[in-house]
Amino acid sequence: MASNKRLKQLKKLAALTPRLPLPSGPTPVKAPLDVVTRFAKAWNARDAAAVAELFAEDADFVNVVGLWWTSRRSIERALRRGFSDWFAGSEFIVEKLSQRLVGEDGAVVLARWRIEGQKDPAGEASPTRRGVTTAVLTRLADGTWLCVSWQNTDIAAAADTNLVVDGVVTPTSYIEPTA
């Protein structure tokens, strides 16, 4: 009961917290699609600070299992940990990119990617992962672009949805296999 009360108090405090301003100086992103190519380059260099530089101070980043990081600092911290362990020898490869401009100062970028060389909990190489990113960007006054939101989703082959089976999220298909 006490934890529910504490959670409600934290939510009230979070609602009162002002959003951090966007940086006033130039960013490295000159075009919306560049955010993903720069992300991949920084990932492959294991440079969490360079990844974080692509994001607004108060950016949102949701990873493939729904962990939600809510600042440039938390994005950098999470990636730094991953780069030092399970992503230490990985490569982030962009397979497909598209963008949709939203007015003059907004863009949504979609990217299909794969990660090779990720380690499993035992330190062994795991199979290649594929996924899709949705990134929302804003254009700054100097014409450069900054990511304000990033969402990753793993691609589950031959699945239409996820179901919880015995407490485990399980990719599932409703389509009958054909002979």
mmCIF file of C-alpha atoms in Angstrom:
data_model
loop_
_atom_site.group_PDB
_atom_site.id
_atom_site.type_symbol
_atom_site.label_atom_id
_atom_site.label_comp_id
_atom_site.label_asym_id
_atom_site.label_seq_id
_atom_site.Cartn_x
_atom_site.Cartn_y
_atom_site.Cartn_z
ATOM 1 C CA MET A 1 0.000 0.000 0.000
ATOM 2 C CA ALA A 2 2.809 2.386 0.882
ATOM 3 C CA SER A 3 4.474 1.753 -2.476
ATOM 4 C CA ASN A 4 1.265 2.733 -4.339
ATOM 5 C CA LYS A 5 1.109 5.978 -2.389
ATOM 6 C CA ARG A 6 4.782 6.661 -3.158
ATOM 7 C CA LEU A 7 4.213 5.924 -6.853
ATOM 8 C CA LYS A 8 1.302 8.392 -6.954
ATOM 9 C CA GLN A 9 3.482 11.046 -5.299
ATOM 10 C CA LEU A 10 6.263 10.459 -7.840
ATOM 11 C CA LYS A 11 3.786 10.728 -10.727
ATOM 12 C CA LYS A 12 2.506 14.056 -9.374
ATOM 13 C CA LEU A 13 6.065 15.364 -9.072
ATOM 14 C CA ALA A 14 6.904 14.199 -12.590
ATOM 15 C CA ALA A 15 3.845 16.022 -13.965
ATOM 16 C CA LEU A 16 5.039 19.254 -12.324
ATOM 17 C CA THR A 17 8.584 18.958 -13.669
ATOM 18 C CA PRO A 18 9.171 21.354 -16.579
ATOM 19 C CA ARG A 19 10.321 19.877 -19.877
ATOM 20 C CA LEU A 20 13.961 20.624 -20.590
ATOM 21 C CA PRO A 21 14.661 23.027 -23.467
ATOM 22 C CA LEU A 22 16.134 21.902 -26.747
ATOM 23 C CA PRO A 23 19.804 22.792 -27.157
ATOM 24 C CA SER A 24 20.405 26.128 -28.828
ATOM 25 C CA GLY A 25 23.557 25.131 -30.700
ATOM 26 C CA PRO A 26 23.938 23.104 -33.875
ATOM 27 C CA THR A 27 23.475 19.339 -33.825
ATOM 28 C CA PRO A 28 25.255 16.873 -36.090
ATOM 29 C CA VAL A 29 22.091 15.956 -38.003
ATOM 30 C CA LYS A 30 21.682 17.917 -41.238
ATOM 31 C CA ALA A 31 18.792 15.830 -42.651
ATOM 32 C CA PRO A 32 16.208 13.586 -40.980
ATOM 33 C CA LEU A 33 17.568 10.306 -42.395
ATOM 34 C CA ASP A 34 21.026 11.187 -41.055
ATOM 35 C CA VAL A 35 19.880 10.491 -37.486
ATOM 36 C CA VAL A 36 19.714 6.754 -38.177
ATOM 37 C CA THR A 37 22.959 6.553 -40.135
ATOM 38 C CA ARG A 38 24.743 8.516 -37.392
ATOM 39 C CA PHE A 39 23.127 6.306 -34.759
ATOM 40 C CA ALA A 40 24.491 3.208 -36.540
ATOM 41 C CA LYS A 41 27.969 4.742 -36.869
ATOM 42 C CA ALA A 42 28.052 5.680 -33.162
ATOM 43 C CA TRP A 43 26.678 2.254 -32.156
ATOM 44 C CA ASN A 44 29.361 0.463 -34.171
ATOM 45 C CA ALA A 45 32.022 2.639 -32.510
ATOM 46 C CA ARG A 46 30.477 1.832 -29.055
ATOM 47 C CA ASP A 47 30.172 5.574 -28.486
ATOM 48 C CA ALA A 48 27.203 6.120 -26.173
ATOM 49 C CA ALA A 49 27.960 9.856 -25.936
ATOM 50 C CA ALA A 50 27.760 10.210 -29.743
ATOM 51 C CA VAL A 51 24.418 8.383 -29.758
ATOM 52 C CA ALA A 52 23.101 10.609 -26.961
ATOM 53 C CA GLU A 53 24.174 13.729 -28.884
ATOM 54 C CA LEU A 54 21.493 12.896 -31.465
ATOM 55 C CA PHE A 55 18.727 13.344 -28.871
ATOM 56 C CA ALA A 56 17.011 16.270 -27.153
ATOM 57 C CA GLU A 57 17.788 16.682 -23.448
ATOM 58 C CA ASP A 58 14.278 15.419 -22.610
ATOM 59 C CA ALA A 59 14.012 12.806 -25.385
ATOM 60 C CA ASP A 60 12.085 9.577 -25.010
ATOM 61 C CA PHE A 61 13.642 6.244 -26.024
ATOM 62 C CA VAL A 62 11.700 2.983 -25.804
ATOM 63 C CA ASN A 63 13.756 -0.142 -26.363
ATOM 64 C CA VAL A 64 12.580 -3.483 -27.790
ATOM 65 C CA VAL A 65 11.292 -4.792 -24.444
ATOM 66 C CA GLY A 66 9.501 -1.579 -23.498
ATOM 67 C CA LEU A 67 12.101 -0.001 -21.211
ATOM 68 C CA TRP A 68 11.430 3.742 -21.449
ATOM 69 C CA TRP A 69 14.341 6.145 -21.002
ATOM 70 C CA THR A 70 13.267 9.772 -20.636
ATOM 71 C CA SER A 71 16.371 11.888 -21.094
ATOM 72 C CA ARG A 72 19.544 12.174 -23.116
ATOM 73 C CA ARG A 73 21.455 11.253 -19.956
ATOM 74 C CA SER A 74 19.480 8.045 -19.334
ATOM 75 C CA ILE A 75 19.811 7.029 -23.009
ATOM 76 C CA GLU A 76 23.577 7.461 -22.806
ATOM 77 C CA ARG A 77 23.822 5.600 -19.490
ATOM 78 C CA ALA A 78 21.777 2.616 -20.761
ATOM 79 C CA LEU A 79 23.729 2.340 -24.005
ATOM 80 C CA ARG A 80 27.071 2.715 -22.230
ATOM 81 C CA ARG A 81 26.153 -0.312 -20.102
ATOM 82 C CA GLY A 82 25.053 -2.318 -23.143
ATOM 83 C CA PHE A 83 28.192 -1.413 -25.120
ATOM 84 C CA SER A 84 30.394 -2.587 -22.251
ATOM 85 C CA ASP A 85 28.683 -5.985 -22.104
ATOM 86 C CA TRP A 86 26.099 -7.647 -24.357
ATOM 87 C CA PHE A 87 26.543 -5.261 -27.315
ATOM 88 C CA ALA A 88 30.365 -5.032 -26.979
ATOM 89 C CA GLY A 89 31.093 -6.809 -30.272
ATOM 90 C CA SER A 90 27.854 -6.050 -32.071
ATOM 91 C CA GLU A 91 27.212 -4.297 -35.344
ATOM 92 C CA PHE A 92 24.084 -2.230 -36.078
ATOM 93 C CA ILE A 93 23.272 -2.427 -39.794
ATOM 94 C CA VAL A 94 20.580 -0.275 -41.421
ATOM 95 C CA GLU A 95 18.711 -2.215 -44.107
ATOM 96 C CA LYS A 96 15.983 0.238 -45.159
ATOM 97 C CA LEU A 97 15.122 3.882 -44.436
ATOM 98 C CA SER A 98 12.130 6.099 -45.079
ATOM 99 C CA GLN A 99 10.989 9.494 -43.889
ATOM 100 C CA ARG A 100 7.799 11.492 -43.740
ATOM 101 C CA LEU A 101 7.996 15.232 -43.166
ATOM 102 C CA VAL A 102 5.419 16.603 -40.739
ATOM 103 C CA GLY A 103 5.101 20.278 -41.545
ATOM 104 C CA GLU A 104 8.310 22.245 -42.020
ATOM 105 C CA ASP A 105 9.952 21.386 -38.712
ATOM 106 C CA GLY A 106 9.023 17.778 -37.980
ATOM 107 C CA ALA A 107 9.852 14.379 -39.410
ATOM 108 C CA VAL A 108 9.142 10.731 -38.730
ATOM 109 C CA VAL A 109 11.896 8.342 -39.791
ATOM 110 C CA LEU A 110 11.406 4.591 -40.083
ATOM 111 C CA ALA A 111 14.376 2.253 -40.256
ATOM 112 C CA ARG A 112 14.620 -1.495 -40.609
ATOM 113 C CA TRP A 113 17.814 -2.728 -38.953
ATOM 114 C CA ARG A 114 19.677 -5.812 -37.868
ATOM 115 C CA ILE A 115 22.123 -6.403 -35.039
ATOM 116 C CA GLU A 116 24.849 -8.987 -35.436
ATOM 117 C CA GLY A 117 27.248 -10.080 -32.704
ATOM 118 C CA GLN A 118 25.096 -9.497 -29.634
ATOM 119 C CA LYS A 119 26.050 -11.741 -26.706
ATOM 120 C CA ASP A 120 23.596 -13.872 -24.752
ATOM 121 C CA PRO A 121 23.688 -13.924 -20.907
ATOM 122 C CA ALA A 122 26.329 -16.684 -21.000
ATOM 123 C CA GLY A 123 28.579 -14.496 -23.171
ATOM 124 C CA GLU A 124 28.034 -16.544 -26.327
ATOM 125 C CA ALA A 125 27.143 -15.028 -29.701
ATOM 126 C CA SER A 126 23.406 -14.898 -30.279
ATOM 127 C CA PRO A 127 21.661 -15.129 -33.661
ATOM 128 C CA THR A 128 21.125 -12.000 -35.757
ATOM 129 C CA ARG A 129 18.240 -9.797 -34.592
ATOM 130 C CA ARG A 130 16.103 -7.688 -36.874
ATOM 131 C CA GLY A 131 13.861 -4.795 -35.959
ATOM 132 C CA VAL A 132 12.219 -1.532 -36.903
ATOM 133 C CA THR A 133 12.807 1.910 -35.418
ATOM 134 C CA THR A 134 10.388 4.817 -35.452
ATOM 135 C CA ALA A 135 12.156 8.111 -34.737
ATOM 136 C CA VAL A 136 10.454 11.493 -34.364
ATOM 137 C CA LEU A 137 12.625 14.531 -35.114
ATOM 138 C CA THR A 138 12.324 18.277 -34.836
ATOM 139 C CA ARG A 139 14.176 20.879 -36.881
ATOM 140 C CA LEU A 140 16.031 23.471 -34.836
ATOM 141 C CA ALA A 141 16.338 27.165 -35.710
ATOM 142 C CA ASP A 142 19.746 26.545 -37.328
ATOM 143 C CA GLY A 143 18.226 23.991 -39.740
ATOM 144 C CA THR A 144 19.698 20.906 -38.058
ATOM 145 C CA TRP A 145 17.577 18.025 -36.752
ATOM 146 C CA LEU A 146 17.298 16.510 -33.291
ATOM 147 C CA CYS A 147 15.577 13.296 -32.224
ATOM 148 C CA VAL A 148 12.849 13.784 -29.620
ATOM 149 C CA SER A 149 11.495 10.207 -29.573
ATOM 150 C CA TRP A 150 12.813 6.778 -30.603
ATOM 151 C CA GLN A 151 10.945 3.454 -30.491
ATOM 152 C CA ASN A 152 12.546 0.081 -31.312
ATOM 153 C CA THR A 153 10.568 -3.053 -32.106
ATOM 154 C CA ASP A 154 12.036 -6.493 -32.744
ATOM 155 C CA ILE A 155 10.698 -8.258 -35.843
ATOM 156 C CA ALA A 156 9.204 -11.621 -34.901
ATOM 157 C CA ALA A 157 9.298 -13.760 -38.043
ATOM 158 C CA ALA A 158 6.059 -15.557 -38.990
ATOM 159 C CA ALA A 159 4.061 -13.817 -36.247
ATOM 160 C CA ASP A 160 1.049 -11.510 -36.312
ATOM 161 C CA THR A 161 1.032 -10.472 -32.661
ATOM 162 C CA ASN A 162 2.329 -11.320 -29.204
ATOM 163 C CA LEU A 163 0.471 -13.306 -26.568
ATOM 164 C CA VAL A 164 1.421 -13.978 -22.968
ATOM 165 C CA VAL A 165 1.859 -17.751 -22.675
ATOM 166 C CA ASP A 166 2.738 -19.097 -19.220
ATOM 167 C CA GLY A 167 3.847 -15.603 -18.221
ATOM 168 C CA VAL A 168 6.134 -15.151 -21.244
ATOM 169 C CA VAL A 169 5.496 -12.762 -24.135
ATOM 170 C CA THR A 170 5.423 -15.085 -27.138
ATOM 171 C CA PRO A 171 5.256 -14.153 -30.846
ATOM 172 C CA THR A 172 2.160 -15.837 -32.245
ATOM 173 C CA SER A 173 0.517 -16.276 -35.644
ATOM 174 C CA TYR A 174 -3.177 -16.656 -36.366
ATOM 175 C CA ILE A 175 -2.476 -17.683 -39.963
ATOM 176 C CA GLU A 176 -2.715 -21.416 -40.643
ATOM 177 C CA PRO A 177 0.453 -22.818 -42.230
ATOM 178 C CA THR A 178 -0.033 -24.000 -45.800
ATOM 179 C CA ALA A 179 1.264 -27.313 -47.023
#
